[in-house]
Coordinates of C-alpha atoms and ligand atoms in Angstrom, one line a residue:
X1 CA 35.5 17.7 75.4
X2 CA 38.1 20.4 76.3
X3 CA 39.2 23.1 74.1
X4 CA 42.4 22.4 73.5
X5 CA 41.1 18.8 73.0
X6 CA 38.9 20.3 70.2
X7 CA 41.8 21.7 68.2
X8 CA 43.1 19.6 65.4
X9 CA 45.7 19.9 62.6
X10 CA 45.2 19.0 59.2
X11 CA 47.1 19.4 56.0
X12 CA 43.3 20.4 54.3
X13 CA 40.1 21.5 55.5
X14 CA 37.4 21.0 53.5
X15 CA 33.7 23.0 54.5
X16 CA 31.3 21.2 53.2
X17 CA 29.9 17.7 53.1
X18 CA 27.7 17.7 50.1
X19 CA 29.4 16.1 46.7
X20 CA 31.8 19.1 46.1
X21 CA 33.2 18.6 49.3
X22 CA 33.0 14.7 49.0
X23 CA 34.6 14.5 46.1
X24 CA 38.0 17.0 47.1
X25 CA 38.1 14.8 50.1
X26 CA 38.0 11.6 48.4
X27 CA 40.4 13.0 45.8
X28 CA 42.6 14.8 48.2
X29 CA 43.1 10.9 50.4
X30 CA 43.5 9.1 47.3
X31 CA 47.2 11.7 46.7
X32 CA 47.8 10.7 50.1
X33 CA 47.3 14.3 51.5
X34 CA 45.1 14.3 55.1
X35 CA 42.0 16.1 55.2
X36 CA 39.4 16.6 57.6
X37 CA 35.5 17.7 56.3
X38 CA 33.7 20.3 58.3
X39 CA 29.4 19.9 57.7
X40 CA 27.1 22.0 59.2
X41 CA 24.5 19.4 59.4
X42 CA 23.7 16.2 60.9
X43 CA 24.0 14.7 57.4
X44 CA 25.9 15.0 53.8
X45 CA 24.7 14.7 50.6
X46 CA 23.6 18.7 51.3
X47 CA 21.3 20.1 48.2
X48 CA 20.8 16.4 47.6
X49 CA 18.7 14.0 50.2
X50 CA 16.6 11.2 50.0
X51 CA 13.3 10.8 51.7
X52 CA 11.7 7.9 52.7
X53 CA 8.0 6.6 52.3
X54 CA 5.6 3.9 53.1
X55 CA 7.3 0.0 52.5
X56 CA 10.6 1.6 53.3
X57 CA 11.3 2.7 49.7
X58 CA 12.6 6.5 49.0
X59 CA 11.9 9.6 47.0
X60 CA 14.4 12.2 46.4
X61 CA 13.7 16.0 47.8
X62 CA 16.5 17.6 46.3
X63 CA 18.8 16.7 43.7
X64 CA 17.5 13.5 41.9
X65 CA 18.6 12.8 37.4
X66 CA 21.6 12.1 36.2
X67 CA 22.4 12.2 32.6
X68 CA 24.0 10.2 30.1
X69 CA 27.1 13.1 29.5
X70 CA 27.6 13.6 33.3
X71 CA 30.7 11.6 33.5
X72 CA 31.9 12.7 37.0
X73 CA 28.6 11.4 38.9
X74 CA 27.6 8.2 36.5
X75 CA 31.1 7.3 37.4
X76 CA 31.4 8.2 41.2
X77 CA 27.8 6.1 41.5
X78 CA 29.4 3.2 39.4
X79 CA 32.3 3.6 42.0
X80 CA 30.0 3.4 45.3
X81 CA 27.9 0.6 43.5
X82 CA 25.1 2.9 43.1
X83 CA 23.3 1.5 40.4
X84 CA 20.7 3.9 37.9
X85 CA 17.3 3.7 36.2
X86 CA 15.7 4.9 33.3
X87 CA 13.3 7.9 34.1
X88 CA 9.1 6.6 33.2
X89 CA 8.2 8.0 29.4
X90 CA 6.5 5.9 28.3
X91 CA 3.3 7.9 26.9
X92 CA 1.7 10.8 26.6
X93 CA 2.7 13.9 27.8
X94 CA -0.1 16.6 29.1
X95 CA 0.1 20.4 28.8
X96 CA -2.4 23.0 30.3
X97 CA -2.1 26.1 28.8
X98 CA -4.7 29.0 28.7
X99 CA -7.2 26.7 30.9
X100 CA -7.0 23.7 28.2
X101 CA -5.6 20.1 28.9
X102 CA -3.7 18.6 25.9
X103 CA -1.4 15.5 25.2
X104 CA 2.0 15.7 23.5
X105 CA 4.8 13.9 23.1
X106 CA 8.5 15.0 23.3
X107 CA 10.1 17.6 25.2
X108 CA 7.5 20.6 23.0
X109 CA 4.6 20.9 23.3
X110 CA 3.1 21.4 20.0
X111 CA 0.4 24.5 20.6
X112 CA 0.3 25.6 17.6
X113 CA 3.1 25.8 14.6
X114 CA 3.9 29.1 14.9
X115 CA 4.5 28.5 18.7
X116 CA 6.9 25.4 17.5
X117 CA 9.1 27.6 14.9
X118 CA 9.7 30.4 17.4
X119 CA 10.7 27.8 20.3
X120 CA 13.0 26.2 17.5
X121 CA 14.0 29.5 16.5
X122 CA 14.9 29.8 20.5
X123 CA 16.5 26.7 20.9
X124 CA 19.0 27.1 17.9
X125 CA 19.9 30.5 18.5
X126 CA 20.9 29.8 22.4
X127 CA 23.0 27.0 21.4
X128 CA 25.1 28.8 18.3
X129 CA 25.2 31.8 21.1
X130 CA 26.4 29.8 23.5
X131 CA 28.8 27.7 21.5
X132 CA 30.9 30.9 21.6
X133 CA 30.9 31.1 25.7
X134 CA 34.5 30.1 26.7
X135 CA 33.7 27.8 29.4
X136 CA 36.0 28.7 32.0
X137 CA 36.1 32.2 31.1
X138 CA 32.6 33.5 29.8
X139 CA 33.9 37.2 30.1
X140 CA 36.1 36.7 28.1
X141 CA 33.1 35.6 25.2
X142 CA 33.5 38.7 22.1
X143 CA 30.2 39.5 22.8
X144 CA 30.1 39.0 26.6
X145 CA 29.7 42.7 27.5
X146 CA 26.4 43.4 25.6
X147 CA 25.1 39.8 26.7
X148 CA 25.9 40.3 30.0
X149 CA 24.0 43.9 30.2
X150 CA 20.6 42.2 29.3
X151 CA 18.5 39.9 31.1
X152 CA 17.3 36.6 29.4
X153 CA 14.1 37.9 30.1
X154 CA 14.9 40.9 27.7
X155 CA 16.3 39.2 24.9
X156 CA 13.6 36.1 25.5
X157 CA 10.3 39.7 24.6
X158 CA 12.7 40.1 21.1
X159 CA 13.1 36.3 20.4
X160 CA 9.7 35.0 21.2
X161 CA 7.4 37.6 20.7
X162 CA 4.1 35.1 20.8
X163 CA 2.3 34.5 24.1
X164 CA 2.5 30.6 23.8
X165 CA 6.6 30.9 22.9
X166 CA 7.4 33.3 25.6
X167 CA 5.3 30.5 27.9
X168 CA 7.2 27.7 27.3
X169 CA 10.4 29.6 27.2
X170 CA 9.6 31.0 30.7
X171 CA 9.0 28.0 32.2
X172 CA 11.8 26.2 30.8
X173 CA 14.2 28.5 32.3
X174 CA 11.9 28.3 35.8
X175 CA 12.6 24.4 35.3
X176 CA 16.0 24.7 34.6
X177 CA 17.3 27.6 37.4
X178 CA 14.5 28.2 39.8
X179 CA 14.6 31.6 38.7
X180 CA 12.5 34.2 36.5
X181 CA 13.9 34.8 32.9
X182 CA 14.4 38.6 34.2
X183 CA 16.5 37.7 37.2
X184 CA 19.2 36.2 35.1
X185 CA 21.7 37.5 32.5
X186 CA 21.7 36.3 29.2
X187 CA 25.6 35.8 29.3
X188 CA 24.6 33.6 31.9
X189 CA 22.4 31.6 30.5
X190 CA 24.4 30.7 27.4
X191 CA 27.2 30.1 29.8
X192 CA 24.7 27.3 31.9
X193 CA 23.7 25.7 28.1
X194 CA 27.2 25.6 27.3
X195 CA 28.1 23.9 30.4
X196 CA 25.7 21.5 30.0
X197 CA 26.1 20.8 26.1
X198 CA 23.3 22.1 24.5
X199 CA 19.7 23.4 25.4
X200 CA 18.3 20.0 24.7
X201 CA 20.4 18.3 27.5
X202 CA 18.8 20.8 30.2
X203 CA 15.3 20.0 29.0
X204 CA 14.9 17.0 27.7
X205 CA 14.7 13.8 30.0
X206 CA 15.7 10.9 27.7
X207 CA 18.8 12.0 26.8
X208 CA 19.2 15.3 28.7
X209 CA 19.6 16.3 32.4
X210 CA 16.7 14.2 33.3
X211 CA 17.5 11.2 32.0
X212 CA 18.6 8.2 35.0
X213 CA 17.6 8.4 38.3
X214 CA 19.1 6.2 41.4
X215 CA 18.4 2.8 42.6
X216 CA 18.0 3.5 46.5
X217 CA 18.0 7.5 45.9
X218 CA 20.6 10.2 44.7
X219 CA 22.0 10.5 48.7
X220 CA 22.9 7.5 48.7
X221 CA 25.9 8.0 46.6
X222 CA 27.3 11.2 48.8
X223 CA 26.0 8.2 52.1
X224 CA 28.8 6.1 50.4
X225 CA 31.4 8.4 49.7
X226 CA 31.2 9.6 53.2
X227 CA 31.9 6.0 54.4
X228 CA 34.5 5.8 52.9
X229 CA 36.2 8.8 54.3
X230 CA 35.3 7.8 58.0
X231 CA 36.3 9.6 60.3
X232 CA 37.6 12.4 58.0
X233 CA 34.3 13.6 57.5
X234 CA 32.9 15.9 61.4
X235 CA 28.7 16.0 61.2
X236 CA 27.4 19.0 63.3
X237 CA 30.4 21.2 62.7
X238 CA 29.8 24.2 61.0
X239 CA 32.2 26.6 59.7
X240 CA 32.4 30.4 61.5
X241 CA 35.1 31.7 60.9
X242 CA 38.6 31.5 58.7
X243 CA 41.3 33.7 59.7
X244 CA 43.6 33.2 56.3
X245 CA 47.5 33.8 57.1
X246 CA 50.5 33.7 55.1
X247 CA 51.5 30.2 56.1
X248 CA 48.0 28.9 56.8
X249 CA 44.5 28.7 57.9
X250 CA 42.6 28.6 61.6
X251 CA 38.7 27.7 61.3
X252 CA 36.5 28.2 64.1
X253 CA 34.0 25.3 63.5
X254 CA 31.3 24.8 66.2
X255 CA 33.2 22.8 69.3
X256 CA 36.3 22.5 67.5
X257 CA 39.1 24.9 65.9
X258 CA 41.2 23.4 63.0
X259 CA 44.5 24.5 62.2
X260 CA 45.0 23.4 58.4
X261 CA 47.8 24.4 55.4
X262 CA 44.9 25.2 53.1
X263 CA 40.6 25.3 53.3
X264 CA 38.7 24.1 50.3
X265 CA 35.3 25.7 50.5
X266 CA 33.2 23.7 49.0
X267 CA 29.4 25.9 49.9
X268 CA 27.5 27.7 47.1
X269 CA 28.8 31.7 47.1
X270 CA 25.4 32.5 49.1
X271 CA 26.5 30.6 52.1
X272 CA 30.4 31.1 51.7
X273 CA 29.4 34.6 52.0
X274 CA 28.3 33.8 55.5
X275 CA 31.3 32.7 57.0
X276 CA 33.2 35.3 58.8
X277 CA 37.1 35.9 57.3
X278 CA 40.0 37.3 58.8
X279 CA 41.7 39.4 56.9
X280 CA 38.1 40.5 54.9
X281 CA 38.0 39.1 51.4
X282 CA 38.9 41.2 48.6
X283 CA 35.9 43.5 47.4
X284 CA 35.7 41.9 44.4
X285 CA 35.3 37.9 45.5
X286 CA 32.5 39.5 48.6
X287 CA 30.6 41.7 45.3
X288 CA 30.9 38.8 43.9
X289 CA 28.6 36.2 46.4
X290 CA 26.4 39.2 46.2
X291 CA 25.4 38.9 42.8
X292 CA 24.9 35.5 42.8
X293 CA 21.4 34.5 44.2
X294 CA 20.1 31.2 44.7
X295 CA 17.0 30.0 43.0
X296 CA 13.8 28.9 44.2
X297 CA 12.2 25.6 44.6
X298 CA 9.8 23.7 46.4
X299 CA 9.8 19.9 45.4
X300 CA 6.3 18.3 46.3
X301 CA 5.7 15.0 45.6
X302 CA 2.0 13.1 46.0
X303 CA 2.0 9.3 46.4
X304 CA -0.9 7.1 45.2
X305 CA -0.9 3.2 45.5
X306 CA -0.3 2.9 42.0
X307 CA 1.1 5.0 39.5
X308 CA -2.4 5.1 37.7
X309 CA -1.9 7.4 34.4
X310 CA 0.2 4.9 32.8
X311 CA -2.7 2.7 32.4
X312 CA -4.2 5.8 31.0
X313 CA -1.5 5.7 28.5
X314 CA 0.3 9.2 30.2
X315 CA 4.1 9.4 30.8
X316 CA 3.0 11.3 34.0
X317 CA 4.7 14.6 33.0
X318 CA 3.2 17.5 32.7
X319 CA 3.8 21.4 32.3
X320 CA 0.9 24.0 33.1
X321 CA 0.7 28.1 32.7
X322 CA -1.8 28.1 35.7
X323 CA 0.5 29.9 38.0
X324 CA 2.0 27.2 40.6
X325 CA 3.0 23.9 39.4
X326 CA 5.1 24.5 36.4
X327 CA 6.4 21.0 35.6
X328 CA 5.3 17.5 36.7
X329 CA 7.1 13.9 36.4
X330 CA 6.7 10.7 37.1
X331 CA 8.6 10.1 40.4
X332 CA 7.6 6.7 41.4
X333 CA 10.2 4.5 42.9
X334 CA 12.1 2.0 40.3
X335 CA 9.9 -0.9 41.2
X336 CA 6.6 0.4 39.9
X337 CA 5.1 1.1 43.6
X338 CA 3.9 3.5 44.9
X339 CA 2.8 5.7 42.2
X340 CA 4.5 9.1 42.6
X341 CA 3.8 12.7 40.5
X342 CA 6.4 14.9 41.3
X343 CA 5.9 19.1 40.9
X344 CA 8.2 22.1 40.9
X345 CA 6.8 25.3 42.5
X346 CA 9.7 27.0 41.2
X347 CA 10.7 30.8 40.7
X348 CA 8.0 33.1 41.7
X349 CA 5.5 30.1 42.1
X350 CA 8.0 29.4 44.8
X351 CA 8.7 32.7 46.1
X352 CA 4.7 33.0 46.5
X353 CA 3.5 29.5 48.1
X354 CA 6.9 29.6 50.4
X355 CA 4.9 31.8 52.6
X356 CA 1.8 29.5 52.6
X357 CA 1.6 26.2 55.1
X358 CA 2.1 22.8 53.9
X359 CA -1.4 21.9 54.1
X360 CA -2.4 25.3 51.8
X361 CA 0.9 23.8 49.4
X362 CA -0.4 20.2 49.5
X363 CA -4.0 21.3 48.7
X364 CA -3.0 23.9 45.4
X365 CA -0.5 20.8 44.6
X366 CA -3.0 18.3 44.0
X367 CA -5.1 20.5 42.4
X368 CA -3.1 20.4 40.2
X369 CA -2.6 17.6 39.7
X370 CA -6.4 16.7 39.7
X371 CA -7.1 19.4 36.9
X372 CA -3.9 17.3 34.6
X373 CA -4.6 13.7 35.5
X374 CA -8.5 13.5 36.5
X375 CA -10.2 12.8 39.7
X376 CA -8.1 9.8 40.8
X377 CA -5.0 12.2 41.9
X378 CA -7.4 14.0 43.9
X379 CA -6.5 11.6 47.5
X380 CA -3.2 10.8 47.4
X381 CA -2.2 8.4 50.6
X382 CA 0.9 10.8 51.2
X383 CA 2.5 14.4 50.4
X384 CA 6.1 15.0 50.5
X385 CA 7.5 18.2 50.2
X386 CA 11.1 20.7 50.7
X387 CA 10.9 24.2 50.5
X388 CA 14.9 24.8 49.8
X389 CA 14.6 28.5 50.6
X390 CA 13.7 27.5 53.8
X391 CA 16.8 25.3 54.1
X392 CA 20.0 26.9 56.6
X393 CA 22.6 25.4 54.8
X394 CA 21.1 25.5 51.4
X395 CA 19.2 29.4 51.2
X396 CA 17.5 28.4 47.8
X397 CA 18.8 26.1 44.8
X398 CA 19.4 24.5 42.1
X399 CA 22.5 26.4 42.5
X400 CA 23.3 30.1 42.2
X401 CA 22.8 32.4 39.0
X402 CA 24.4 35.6 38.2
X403 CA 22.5 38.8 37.3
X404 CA 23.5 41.4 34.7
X405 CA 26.9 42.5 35.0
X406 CA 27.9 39.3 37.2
X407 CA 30.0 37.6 34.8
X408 CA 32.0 40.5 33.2
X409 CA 32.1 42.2 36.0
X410 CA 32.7 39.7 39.0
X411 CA 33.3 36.2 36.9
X412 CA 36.8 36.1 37.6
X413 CA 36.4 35.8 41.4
X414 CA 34.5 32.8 41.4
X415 CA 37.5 30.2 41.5
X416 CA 40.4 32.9 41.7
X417 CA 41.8 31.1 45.6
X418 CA 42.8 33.9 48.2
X419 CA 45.8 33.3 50.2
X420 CA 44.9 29.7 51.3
X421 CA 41.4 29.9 50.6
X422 CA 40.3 27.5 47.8
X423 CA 36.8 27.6 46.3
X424 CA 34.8 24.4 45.0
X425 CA 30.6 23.7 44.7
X426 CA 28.5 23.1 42.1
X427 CA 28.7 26.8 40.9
X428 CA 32.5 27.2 40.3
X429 CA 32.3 24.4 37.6
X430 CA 33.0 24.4 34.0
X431 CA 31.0 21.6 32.9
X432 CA 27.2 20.9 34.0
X433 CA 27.7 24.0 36.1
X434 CA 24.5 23.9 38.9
X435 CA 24.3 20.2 38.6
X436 CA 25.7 17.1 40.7
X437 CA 28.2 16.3 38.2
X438 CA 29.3 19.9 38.5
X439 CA 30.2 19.6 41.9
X440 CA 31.9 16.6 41.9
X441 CA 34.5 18.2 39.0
X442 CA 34.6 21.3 41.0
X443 CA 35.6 19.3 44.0
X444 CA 38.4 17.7 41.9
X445 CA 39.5 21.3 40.4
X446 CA 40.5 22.5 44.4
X447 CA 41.4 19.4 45.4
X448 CA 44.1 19.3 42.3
X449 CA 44.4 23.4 43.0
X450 CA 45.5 22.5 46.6
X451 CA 48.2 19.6 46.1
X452 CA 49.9 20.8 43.2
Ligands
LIG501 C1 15.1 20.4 44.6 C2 16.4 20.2 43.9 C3 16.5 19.5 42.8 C4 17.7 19.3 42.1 N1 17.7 18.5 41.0 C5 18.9 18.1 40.5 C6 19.0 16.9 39.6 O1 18.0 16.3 39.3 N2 20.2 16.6 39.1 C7 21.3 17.3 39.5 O2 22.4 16.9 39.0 N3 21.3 18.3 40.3 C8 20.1 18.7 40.9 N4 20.0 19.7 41.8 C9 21.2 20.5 42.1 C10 22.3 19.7 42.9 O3 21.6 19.1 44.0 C11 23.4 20.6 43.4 O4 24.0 21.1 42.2 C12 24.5 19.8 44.1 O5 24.0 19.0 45.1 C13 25.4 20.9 44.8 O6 26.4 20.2 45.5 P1 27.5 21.1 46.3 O7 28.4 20.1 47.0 O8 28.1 22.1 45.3 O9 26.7 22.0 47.3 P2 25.7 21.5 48.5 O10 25.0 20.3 48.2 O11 24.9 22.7 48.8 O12 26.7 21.2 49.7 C14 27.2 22.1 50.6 C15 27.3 21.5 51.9 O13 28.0 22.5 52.8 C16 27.3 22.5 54.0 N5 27.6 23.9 54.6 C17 27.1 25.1 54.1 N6 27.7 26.1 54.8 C18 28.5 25.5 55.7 C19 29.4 26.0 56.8 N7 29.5 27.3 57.0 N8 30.1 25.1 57.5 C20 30.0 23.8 57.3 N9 29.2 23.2 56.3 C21 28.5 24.1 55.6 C22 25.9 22.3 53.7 O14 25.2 21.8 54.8 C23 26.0 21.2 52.6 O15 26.0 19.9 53.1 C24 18.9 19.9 42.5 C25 18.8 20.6 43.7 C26 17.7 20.7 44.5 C27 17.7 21.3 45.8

């Protein structure tokens, strides 16, 4: 192809196939404005892809629940005839704390009750805290300054002095950002339970964040949205360069340059960050993708012929203080077979077994495992894994979170458009911020931004 066969016009640009930039596209065709999507990779669905195993059936290695308030994804699925499933908990529950394996059932573990009053204690205070977060301005919260000087991790030493609290505290918010309670800012974190409704709908499955999973895989929902924009969406393409004038944009994509009226950039602040811009952005939107680190998070999944702790009477999750694994589900596919566990190495865990190989991974993994659900998850037939750090186009996950001073100090950048420039992703949204759904409204937000 020449280059001057390579340069297109289009009244949008969207960078970014995952469902932030799905979603603008989709929304962008359906007000009858042309729009052509730029993705880096050879795929789309981006922090969210399906994997498949023996008998041709398929585990998720990204982005996998959806849950009963997530209107914007339960919705786009229903639209692409995506049907959903209830998440496996039917059971017991297992804990291993301090080198002990006990059952429980719920989303608490009970370890003692002093344990269970300060985690309540916890739980109520982050959601009457975060009840006061204005949603699409959290700097703008009364007490927003002194909550954004603190980490959680600060506030978390204060609010749950006992070991066994602080425990299950810490690894909820490892489950929930992929991050260490000291990495993140409390303004932050009562901005994310906001977003999402209530601490219980991060944590709990039934009912919460974890809820549904998809018939056929999460991807298969962005595989279907794609379709439907054809040839509007360009695989292999990824975004350079922007040069931003008065009366449009120029992106330098690899092998093509696209002349467009506006760009919707629909990549996590990380990797927006990366692309080069002409003029330079203003200091405060760069600061900005400075402070706002992705998590960490290996997803590893072992599969076994059947999924034998339900016999046992277990649910298959799990949550352990030994250092790796924090959390554990059931992951096998909607028709009963194979049996899958599914484990997090997230935050530090993450950070530290990122540098090991797969087989040193796959080895502490079942270990795991073995030491929660007895000898018969010692030799699983197969071991999945995705190491998101490790990911080009992704640099970490769930999705970005700010550190102290990021919202009071850099908030307003996030979504704030310069010149042309329009910003989406999961991280610019108001509502299940760092989730699917989030990223479908945030594609919706700049797509409405753009045509109005
Ligand atoms: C392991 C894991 C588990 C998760 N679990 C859940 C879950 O259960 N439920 C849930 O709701 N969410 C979950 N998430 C989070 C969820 O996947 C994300 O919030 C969501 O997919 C983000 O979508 P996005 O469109 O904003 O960004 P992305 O999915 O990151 O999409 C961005 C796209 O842009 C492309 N790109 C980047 N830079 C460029 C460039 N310069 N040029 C062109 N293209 C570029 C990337 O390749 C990618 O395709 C999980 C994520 C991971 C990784």
């Amino acid at each position: 192809m020449s280059e001057a066969a390579a340069t297109r016009s289009t009244q949008v640009a969207v960078v970014g196939a995952g469902f932030a930039g799905l979603s603008a596209a989709l929304d962008l065709t359906e007000r009858g404005v042309d729009c052509l999507v730029l993705e880096a990779q050879d795929r789309v669905g981006g922090r969210v892809l399906n994997h498949e195993i023996a008998g041709g059936k398929v585990v998720e290695v990204g982005g996998q629940w959806v849950g009963p308030t997530q209107k914007a994804l339960l919705q786009m699925a229903a639209r692409m005839g995506v049907d959903t499933f209830s998440t496996h908990v039917e059971g017991e529950n297992l804990i291993e704390y301090g080198g002990r394996v006990s059952r429980y059932r719920g989303t608490i573990p009970r370890i003692n009750p002093a344990v269970l009053l300060q985690v309540e204690w916890v739980r109520r205070r982050l959601n009457s805290m975060a009840a006061t977060v204005p949603l699409d301005a959290p700097w703008g919260a009364t007490r927003a300054k002194s909550w954004d000087r603190v980490t959680f991790g600060e506030w978390m030493r204060v609010n749950a002095p006992s070991r066994g609290a602080r425990m299950l505290v810490r690894l909820a918010i490892r489950s929930v950002f992929g991050t260490e309670p000291e990495d993140v800012s409390l303004l932050h974190v009562l901005f994310y339970v906001h977003s999402a409704g209530g601490f219980d709908s991060l944590v709990d499955t039934a009912g919460g964040a974890q809820d549904s999973r998809f018939v056929g895989g999460s991807q298969l929902v962005a595989i279907r949205m794609a379709a439907d924009l054809g040839e509007r969406v360009l695989l292999d393409a990824p975004v350079r360069r922007i040069e931003n004038f008065g009366e449009g944009v120029r992106i330098a994509a690899a092998g093509a340059t696209i002349d467009a009226e506006h760009v919707i950039v629909a990549v996590s602040p990380t990797l927006a960050a990366r692309i080069e811009y002409d003029p330079a952005l203003p200091p405060r939107r760069d600061q900005m993708t400075q402070r706002m680190p992705q998590g960490a998070i290996i997803k590893c999944m072992a599969v076994y012929d059947e999924p034998f702790w339900r016999t046992d009477g277990l649910s298959g999750a799990g949550l352990s203080d030994g250092g790796s694994v924090n959390a554990i589900f059931d992951n096998t596919p909607h028709d009963g077979t194979p049996g899958v566990l599914l484990g997090f190495l997230d935050g530090r865990a993450a950070r530290r077994w990122g540098s090991a190989s797969v087989s040193e991974r796959r080895a502490e993994v079942v270990r795991v495992f073995t030491r929660l659900f007895g000898t018969r998850a010692s030799s699983p037939s197969d071991y999945v894994e995705r190491n998101w750090a490790a990911e080009p186009w992704s640099r970490g996950c769930y999705s970005g979170a700010f550190g102290p001073s990021g919202w009071t100090d850099f908030g307003r950048a996030l979504r704030e458009p310069v010149g042309r420039i329009h910003w989406a992703g999961t991280e610019t949204a108001t509502v299940w911020n760092g989730y699917i759904d989030g990223a479908i409204s945030s594609g919706s937000r700049a797509a409405a931004e753009v045509a109005t």
